[in-house]
PDB file of C-alpha atoms in Angstrom:
ATOM      1  CA  SER T 769    -122.534 -87.609 -33.815  1.00  0.00           C
ATOM      2  CA  GLN T 770    -126.291 -88.065 -33.619  1.00  0.00           C
ATOM      3  CA  GLN T 771    -127.909 -89.794 -30.656  1.00  0.00           C
ATOM      4  CA  GLY T 772    -129.905 -91.983 -32.982  1.00  0.00           C
ATOM      5  CA  GLU T 773    -128.364 -93.601 -36.011  1.00  0.00           C
ATOM      6  CA  GLU T 774    -130.377 -95.665 -38.461  1.00  0.00           C
ATOM      7  CA  ASP T 775    -129.130 -98.629 -40.399  1.00  0.00           C
ATOM      8  CA  PRO T 776    -129.208 -99.231 -43.304  1.00  0.00           C
ATOM      9  CA  GLN T 777    -129.090 -95.792 -44.891  1.00  0.00           C
ATOM     10  CA  ALA T 778    -131.148 -97.084 -47.789  1.00  0.00           C
ATOM     11  CA  LEU T 779    -133.166-100.223 -48.412  1.00  0.00           C
ATOM     12  CA  SER T 780    -134.778-101.449 -51.621  1.00  0.00           C
ATOM     13  CA  ILE T 781    -137.257-104.322 -51.546  1.00  0.00           C
ATOM     14  CA  GLN T 782    -140.080-105.837 -53.586  1.00  0.00           C
ATOM     15  CA  GLU T 783    -143.699-105.272 -52.722  1.00  0.00           C
ATOM     16  CA  GLY T 784    -144.894-107.939 -50.310  1.00  0.00           C
ATOM     17  CA  GLU T 785    -141.512-108.382 -48.629  1.00  0.00           C
ATOM     18  CA  ASN T 786    -140.770-107.329 -45.083  1.00  0.00           C
ATOM     19  CA  ALA T 787    -138.573-104.322 -44.360  1.00  0.00           C
ATOM     20  CA  THR T 788    -136.436-104.046 -41.247  1.00  0.00           C
ATOM     21  CA  MET T 789    -134.707-100.885 -40.135  1.00  0.00           C
ATOM     22  CA  ASN T 790    -132.480-100.507 -37.116  1.00  0.00           C
ATOM     23  CA  CYS T 791    -131.667 -97.628 -34.824  1.00  0.00           C
ATOM     24  CA  SER T 792    -128.844 -97.342 -32.317  1.00  0.00           C
ATOM     25  CA  TYR T 793    -128.475 -94.666 -29.693  1.00  0.00           C
ATOM     26  CA  LYS T 794    -125.894 -93.660 -27.138  1.00  0.00           C
ATOM     27  CA  THR T 795    -127.468 -92.470 -23.891  1.00  0.00           C
ATOM     28  CA  SER T 796    -130.320 -93.664 -21.683  1.00  0.00           C
ATOM     29  CA  ILE T 797    -133.761 -92.811 -22.970  1.00  0.00           C
ATOM     30  CA  ASN T 798    -137.310 -92.390 -21.672  1.00  0.00           C
ATOM     31  CA  ASN T 799    -138.839 -93.492 -24.932  1.00  0.00           C
ATOM     32  CA  LEU T 800    -138.067 -93.979 -28.597  1.00  0.00           C
ATOM     33  CA  GLN T 801    -140.274 -93.034 -31.493  1.00  0.00           C
ATOM     34  CA  TRP T 802    -140.364 -93.810 -35.187  1.00  0.00           C
ATOM     35  CA  TYR T 803    -141.451 -91.261 -37.760  1.00  0.00           C
ATOM     36  CA  ARG T 804    -142.094 -91.460 -41.475  1.00  0.00           C
ATOM     37  CA  GLN T 805    -141.388 -88.762 -44.057  1.00  0.00           C
ATOM     38  CA  ASN T 806    -142.679 -88.851 -47.594  1.00  0.00           C
ATOM     39  CA  SER T 807    -140.514 -87.022 -50.096  1.00  0.00           C
ATOM     40  CA  GLY T 808    -140.738 -83.261 -49.668  1.00  0.00           C
ATOM     41  CA  ARG T 809    -143.197 -83.448 -46.771  1.00  0.00           C
ATOM     42  CA  GLY T 810    -143.140 -83.162 -43.005  1.00  0.00           C
ATOM     43  CA  LEU T 811    -142.645 -86.071 -40.627  1.00  0.00           C
ATOM     44  CA  VAL T 812    -145.534 -88.162 -39.365  1.00  0.00           C
ATOM     45  CA  HIS T 813    -145.421 -89.994 -36.050  1.00  0.00           C
ATOM     46  CA  LEU T 814    -145.774 -93.780 -36.400  1.00  0.00           C
ATOM     47  CA  ILE T 815    -145.228 -95.388 -33.033  1.00  0.00           C
ATOM     48  CA  LEU T 816    -143.736 -94.771 -29.598  1.00  0.00           C
ATOM     49  CA  ILE T 817    -142.119 -97.365 -27.376  1.00  0.00           C
ATOM     50  CA  ARG T 818    -141.257 -96.611 -23.770  1.00  0.00           C
ATOM     51  CA  SER T 819    -138.034 -97.652 -22.111  1.00  0.00           C
ATOM     52  CA  ASN T 820    -139.809-100.318 -20.032  1.00  0.00           C
ATOM     53  CA  GLU T 821    -141.398-101.920 -23.096  1.00  0.00           C
ATOM     54  CA  ARG T 822    -139.717-104.487 -25.324  1.00  0.00           C
ATOM     55  CA  GLU T 823    -142.087-104.776 -28.254  1.00  0.00           C
ATOM     56  CA  LYS T 824    -145.015-102.909 -29.677  1.00  0.00           C
ATOM     57  CA  HIS T 825    -147.318-103.446 -32.643  1.00  0.00           C
ATOM     58  CA  SER T 826    -149.409-101.116 -34.732  1.00  0.00           C
ATOM     59  CA  GLY T 827    -151.027-102.577 -37.843  1.00  0.00           C
ATOM     60  CA  ARG T 828    -148.214-103.792 -40.095  1.00  0.00           C
ATOM     61  CA  LEU T 829    -145.588-102.159 -37.898  1.00  0.00           C
ATOM     62  CA  ARG T 830    -143.627-103.948 -35.212  1.00  0.00           C
ATOM     63  CA  VAL T 831    -141.109-102.120 -33.064  1.00  0.00           C
ATOM     64  CA  THR T 832    -138.669-103.688 -30.651  1.00  0.00           C
ATOM     65  CA  LEU T 833    -136.481-102.027 -28.083  1.00  0.00           C
ATOM     66  CA  ASP T 834    -133.382-103.476 -26.434  1.00  0.00           C
ATOM     67  CA  THR T 835    -132.176-101.000 -23.828  1.00  0.00           C
ATOM     68  CA  SER T 836    -129.186-103.172 -22.926  1.00  0.00           C
ATOM     69  CA  LYS T 837    -127.913-102.846 -26.490  1.00  0.00           C
ATOM     70  CA  LYS T 838    -129.290 -99.329 -26.907  1.00  0.00           C
ATOM     71  CA  SER T 839    -131.011-100.321 -30.110  1.00  0.00           C
ATOM     72  CA  SER T 840    -134.436-100.492 -31.683  1.00  0.00           C
ATOM     73  CA  SER T 841    -135.812-102.019 -34.848  1.00  0.00           C
ATOM     74  CA  LEU T 842    -138.809-101.190 -37.005  1.00  0.00           C
ATOM     75  CA  LEU T 843    -140.335-103.999 -39.041  1.00  0.00           C
ATOM     76  CA  ILE T 844    -142.851-103.287 -41.774  1.00  0.00           C
ATOM     77  CA  THR T 845    -144.553-106.484 -42.869  1.00  0.00           C
ATOM     78  CA  ALA T 846    -146.014-107.142 -46.318  1.00  0.00           C
ATOM     79  CA  SER T 847    -144.667-103.868 -47.663  1.00  0.00           C
ATOM     80  CA  ARG T 848    -146.505-101.833 -50.272  1.00  0.00           C
ATOM     81  CA  ALA T 849    -145.307 -99.314 -52.827  1.00  0.00           C
ATOM     82  CA  ALA T 850    -146.986 -96.638 -50.700  1.00  0.00           C
ATOM     83  CA  ASP T 851    -144.574 -97.452 -47.865  1.00  0.00           C
ATOM     84  CA  THR T 852    -141.778 -95.844 -49.888  1.00  0.00           C
ATOM     85  CA  ALA T 853    -140.499 -93.062 -47.630  1.00  0.00           C
ATOM     86  CA  SER T 854    -137.757 -92.159 -45.197  1.00  0.00           C
ATOM     87  CA  TYR T 855    -138.047 -93.539 -41.683  1.00  0.00           C
ATOM     88  CA  PHE T 856    -136.484 -91.801 -38.688  1.00  0.00           C
ATOM     89  CA  CYS T 857    -135.993 -92.895 -35.132  1.00  0.00           C
ATOM     90  CA  ALA T 858    -136.128 -90.235 -32.444  1.00  0.00           C
ATOM     91  CA  THR T 859    -134.988 -90.528 -28.858  1.00  0.00           C
ATOM     92  CA  ASP T 860    -136.374 -88.680 -25.862  1.00  0.00           C
ATOM     93  CA  THR T 861    -133.892 -88.554 -23.005  1.00  0.00           C
ATOM     94  CA  GLY T 862    -136.207 -86.643 -20.685  1.00  0.00           C
ATOM     95  CA  GLY T 863    -134.834 -83.278 -21.583  1.00  0.00           C
ATOM     96  CA  PHE T 864    -136.633 -80.890 -23.837  1.00  0.00           C
ATOM     97  CA  LYS T 865    -135.039 -81.964 -27.071  1.00  0.00           C
ATOM     98  CA  THR T 866    -136.042 -85.022 -29.076  1.00  0.00           C
ATOM     99  CA  ILE T 867    -133.104 -86.099 -31.201  1.00  0.00           C
ATOM    100  CA  PHE T 868    -133.627 -87.489 -34.687  1.00  0.00           C
ATOM    101  CA  GLY T 869    -131.353 -89.828 -36.574  1.00  0.00           C
ATOM    102  CA  ALA T 870    -130.359 -89.464 -40.230  1.00  0.00           C
ATOM    103  CA  GLY T 871    -133.082 -91.817 -41.436  1.00  0.00           C
ATOM    104  CA  THR T 872    -133.400 -94.928 -43.584  1.00  0.00           C
ATOM    105  CA  ARG T 873    -134.665 -94.411 -47.112  1.00  0.00           C
ATOM    106  CA  LEU T 874    -136.987 -97.263 -48.043  1.00  0.00           C
ATOM    107  CA  PHE T 875    -137.871 -98.018 -51.653  1.00  0.00           C
ATOM    108  CA  VAL T 876    -140.620-100.534 -52.270  1.00  0.00           C
ATOM    109  CA  LYS T 877    -140.804-101.680 -55.868  1.00  0.00           C
ATOM    110  CA  ALA T 878    -144.179-102.642 -57.291  1.00  0.00           C
TER     111      ALA T 878
ATOM    112  CA  GLU O 964    -153.692 -85.348 -39.220  1.00  0.00           C
ATOM    113  CA  ALA O 965    -151.858 -82.676 -37.297  1.00  0.00           C
ATOM    114  CA  ASP O 966    -153.241 -79.150 -37.258  1.00  0.00           C
ATOM    115  CA  ILE O 967    -150.009 -77.314 -37.895  1.00  0.00           C
ATOM    116  CA  TYR O 968    -149.609 -75.083 -40.892  1.00  0.00           C
ATOM    117  CA  GLN O 969    -146.637 -73.538 -42.615  1.00  0.00           C
ATOM    118  CA  THR O 970    -146.544 -70.818 -45.220  1.00  0.00           C
ATOM    119  CA  PRO O 971    -145.186 -70.422 -47.752  1.00  0.00           C
ATOM    120  CA  ARG O 972    -144.580 -74.006 -48.865  1.00  0.00           C
ATOM    121  CA  TYR O 973    -142.106 -72.891 -51.520  1.00  0.00           C
ATOM    122  CA  LEU O 974    -140.177 -69.641 -51.756  1.00  0.00           C
ATOM    123  CA  VAL O 975    -137.441 -68.451 -54.100  1.00  0.00           C
ATOM    124  CA  ILE O 976    -135.852 -65.156 -53.126  1.00  0.00           C
ATOM    125  CA  GLY O 977    -132.770 -63.110 -53.890  1.00  0.00           C
ATOM    126  CA  THR O 978    -129.726 -62.778 -51.694  1.00  0.00           C
ATOM    127  CA  GLY O 979    -130.035 -60.090 -49.047  1.00  0.00           C
ATOM    128  CA  LYS O 980    -133.812 -60.194 -48.816  1.00  0.00           C
ATOM    129  CA  LYS O 981    -135.628 -60.445 -45.503  1.00  0.00           C
ATOM    130  CA  ILE O 982    -138.061 -63.342 -45.198  1.00  0.00           C
ATOM    131  CA  THR O 983    -140.428 -64.690 -42.591  1.00  0.00           C
ATOM    132  CA  LEU O 984    -141.634 -68.267 -42.551  1.00  0.00           C
ATOM    133  CA  GLU O 985    -144.989 -68.547 -40.838  1.00  0.00           C
ATOM    134  CA  CYS O 986    -146.068 -71.399 -38.593  1.00  0.00           C
ATOM    135  CA  SER O 987    -149.363 -71.825 -36.775  1.00  0.00           C
ATOM    136  CA  GLN O 988    -150.867 -74.668 -34.797  1.00  0.00           C
ATOM    137  CA  THR O 989    -154.418 -75.047 -33.540  1.00  0.00           C
ATOM    138  CA  MET O 990    -153.763 -77.815 -31.023  1.00  0.00           C
ATOM    139  CA  GLY O 991    -152.947 -75.542 -28.091  1.00  0.00           C
ATOM    140  CA  HIS O 992    -149.470 -77.035 -27.761  1.00  0.00           C
ATOM    141  CA  ASP O 993    -147.069 -75.153 -25.524  1.00  0.00           C
ATOM    142  CA  LYS O 994    -143.904 -76.435 -27.157  1.00  0.00           C
ATOM    143  CA  MET O 995    -142.922 -75.485 -30.673  1.00  0.00           C
ATOM    144  CA  TYR O 996    -139.846 -76.139 -32.758  1.00  0.00           C
ATOM    145  CA  TRP O 997    -138.081 -75.232 -35.977  1.00  0.00           C
ATOM    146  CA  TYR O 998    -135.943 -77.851 -37.696  1.00  0.00           C
ATOM    147  CA  GLN O 999    -133.737 -77.421 -40.739  1.00  0.00           C
ATOM    148  CA  GLN O1000    -133.357 -80.359 -43.113  1.00  0.00           C
ATOM    149  CA  ASP O1001    -131.374 -80.590 -46.328  1.00  0.00           C
ATOM    150  CA  PRO O1002    -132.750 -83.089 -48.888  1.00  0.00           C
ATOM    151  CA  GLY O1003    -132.210 -86.673 -47.777  1.00  0.00           C
ATOM    152  CA  MET O1004    -130.421 -85.611 -44.630  1.00  0.00           C
ATOM    153  CA  GLU O1005    -131.093 -85.552 -40.912  1.00  0.00           C
ATOM    154  CA  LEU O1006    -133.101 -82.946 -39.067  1.00  0.00           C
ATOM    155  CA  HIS O1007    -131.308 -80.241 -37.117  1.00  0.00           C
ATOM    156  CA  LEU O1008    -133.079 -78.355 -34.353  1.00  0.00           C
ATOM    157  CA  ILE O1009    -132.458 -74.624 -34.821  1.00  0.00           C
ATOM    158  CA  HIS O1010    -135.011 -73.033 -32.442  1.00  0.00           C
ATOM    159  CA  TYR O1011    -137.549 -74.088 -29.852  1.00  0.00           C
ATOM    160  CA  SER O1012    -140.001 -72.543 -27.443  1.00  0.00           C
ATOM    161  CA  TYR O1013    -141.512 -73.686 -24.145  1.00  0.00           C
ATOM    162  CA  GLY O1014    -144.418 -71.265 -24.461  1.00  0.00           C
ATOM    163  CA  VAL O1015    -145.320 -67.626 -24.918  1.00  0.00           C
ATOM    164  CA  ASN O1016    -142.327 -65.274 -24.656  1.00  0.00           C
ATOM    165  CA  SER O1017    -139.931 -68.225 -24.471  1.00  0.00           C
ATOM    166  CA  THR O1018    -137.421 -68.897 -27.247  1.00  0.00           C
ATOM    167  CA  GLU O1019    -134.201 -70.908 -27.231  1.00  0.00           C
ATOM    168  CA  LYS O1020    -131.535 -71.729 -29.782  1.00  0.00           C
ATOM    169  CA  GLY O1021    -131.184 -75.342 -30.830  1.00  0.00           C
ATOM    170  CA  ASP O1022    -128.220 -77.537 -31.611  1.00  0.00           C
ATOM    171  CA  LEU O1023    -127.462 -76.089 -35.037  1.00  0.00           C
ATOM    172  CA  SER O1024    -126.327 -72.513 -35.158  1.00  0.00           C
ATOM    173  CA  SER O1025    -128.648 -70.468 -37.291  1.00  0.00           C
ATOM    174  CA  GLU O1026    -128.720 -66.842 -38.358  1.00  0.00           C
ATOM    175  CA  SER O1027    -132.488 -66.900 -38.165  1.00  0.00           C
ATOM    176  CA  THR O1028    -134.566 -65.546 -35.282  1.00  0.00           C
ATOM    177  CA  VAL O1029    -137.932 -66.569 -33.876  1.00  0.00           C
ATOM    178  CA  SER O1030    -140.651 -65.049 -31.734  1.00  0.00           C
ATOM    179  CA  ARG O1031    -143.512 -66.482 -29.672  1.00  0.00           C
ATOM    180  CA  ILE O1032    -146.014 -63.778 -28.888  1.00  0.00           C
ATOM    181  CA  ARG O1033    -149.009 -66.105 -29.101  1.00  0.00           C
ATOM    182  CA  THR O1034    -149.256 -69.794 -28.224  1.00  0.00           C
ATOM    183  CA  GLU O1035    -150.366 -70.779 -31.694  1.00  0.00           C
ATOM    184  CA  HIS O1036    -147.856 -68.766 -33.706  1.00  0.00           C
ATOM    185  CA  PHE O1037    -144.081 -69.302 -34.061  1.00  0.00           C
ATOM    186  CA  PRO O1038    -142.640 -67.409 -37.041  1.00  0.00           C
ATOM    187  CA  LEU O1039    -139.026 -67.697 -38.182  1.00  0.00           C
ATOM    188  CA  THR O1040    -137.256 -64.712 -39.736  1.00  0.00           C
ATOM    189  CA  LEU O1041    -134.092 -64.361 -41.784  1.00  0.00           C
ATOM    190  CA  GLU O1042    -133.011 -60.701 -41.883  1.00  0.00           C
ATOM    191  CA  SER O1043    -130.687 -61.134 -44.867  1.00  0.00           C
ATOM    192  CA  ALA O1044    -131.003 -64.375 -46.798  1.00  0.00           C
ATOM    193  CA  ARG O1045    -127.955 -66.052 -48.332  1.00  0.00           C
ATOM    194  CA  PRO O1046    -127.591 -69.055 -50.670  1.00  0.00           C
ATOM    195  CA  SER O1047    -126.324 -71.088 -47.690  1.00  0.00           C
ATOM    196  CA  HIS O1048    -129.819 -70.711 -46.171  1.00  0.00           C
ATOM    197  CA  THR O1049    -131.305 -72.779 -48.985  1.00  0.00           C
ATOM    198  CA  SER O1050    -132.985 -75.715 -47.247  1.00  0.00           C
ATOM    199  CA  GLN O1051    -136.251 -77.143 -46.015  1.00  0.00           C
ATOM    200  CA  TYR O1052    -137.547 -75.673 -42.764  1.00  0.00           C
ATOM    201  CA  LEU O1053    -139.921 -77.786 -40.691  1.00  0.00           C
ATOM    202  CA  CYS O1054    -142.076 -76.339 -37.943  1.00  0.00           C
ATOM    203  CA  ALA O1055    -143.380 -78.669 -35.261  1.00  0.00           C
ATOM    204  CA  SER O1056    -145.188 -78.698 -31.936  1.00  0.00           C
ATOM    205  CA  SER O1057    -145.743 -81.059 -29.048  1.00  0.00           C
ATOM    206  CA  VAL O1058    -147.819 -81.410 -25.905  1.00  0.00           C
ATOM    207  CA  GLY O1059    -145.067 -82.478 -23.572  1.00  0.00           C
ATOM    208  CA  VAL O1060    -143.797 -85.256 -21.367  1.00  0.00           C
ATOM    209  CA  SER O1061    -147.192 -86.803 -20.625  1.00  0.00           C
ATOM    210  CA  SER O1062    -147.590 -87.914 -24.237  1.00  0.00           C
ATOM    211  CA  GLY O1063    -144.001 -89.011 -24.672  1.00  0.00           C
ATOM    212  CA  ASN O1064    -143.267 -85.729 -26.357  1.00  0.00           C
ATOM    213  CA  THR O1065    -144.757 -86.878 -29.669  1.00  0.00           C
ATOM    214  CA  ILE O1066    -143.946 -84.179 -32.171  1.00  0.00           C
ATOM    215  CA  TYR O1067    -146.381 -83.042 -34.828  1.00  0.00           C
ATOM    216  CA  PHE O1068    -144.867 -81.561 -37.973  1.00  0.00           C
ATOM    217  CA  GLY O1069    -146.041 -79.134 -40.568  1.00  0.00           C
ATOM    218  CA  GLU O1070    -145.560 -79.860 -44.256  1.00  0.00           C
ATOM    219  CA  GLY O1071    -142.375 -77.798 -44.431  1.00  0.00           C
ATOM    220  CA  SER O1072    -141.241 -74.647 -46.178  1.00  0.00           C
ATOM    221  CA  TRP O1073    -138.751 -75.053 -49.007  1.00  0.00           C
ATOM    222  CA  LEU O1074    -136.522 -72.000 -49.229  1.00  0.00           C
ATOM    223  CA  THR O1075    -134.232 -71.320 -52.186  1.00  0.00           C
ATOM    224  CA  VAL O1076    -131.969 -68.280 -52.063  1.00  0.00           C
ATOM    225  CA  VAL O1077    -130.491 -67.271 -55.399  1.00  0.00           C
TER     226      VAL O1077
END
């Protein structure tokens, strides 16, 4: 199974609400990243959190990392319709390959 | 915005045809990748490269081949396309460990084999 697994698979919220997505992984990591993918497009890097960090902010994004539980969460505050996309976590174990999860599909209703 | 370009964006071809998906990046990145992604599904790494004249197979077995003759160019070729090759193919590149291996993606090439 994949190193990173997102939960939930899909999330539907109203504009203005907060959206929280979770990612669990299996092995030790150097860092964890979150990416966004609009329908039919490539992925865009959102934020990176290193294994020695616990929380990181970027605009309306807040990422937490709990290495003891091997999990991370992505919080999008005050969501907008334009936030509708798929969100992927990706783990870097120090090897060459960055491993992507299956993604959470977020729908923000106007 | 990442400077990584894929062509064609959309391609419909017949079974048995040979196709090449082009990928170029202008960022001088040594590492390049090809991922395969079915709609709404996870990404699967099918090929990667450490640099010029380096190519490796990824986690997902693929009948495609790649080459890396120049740093900026990483084309993917299918010698004989089949309907099972229908998918989105994403090319990507990265600097390396110093930047946390942040990966920059192209817009993708949608391949349909009929």
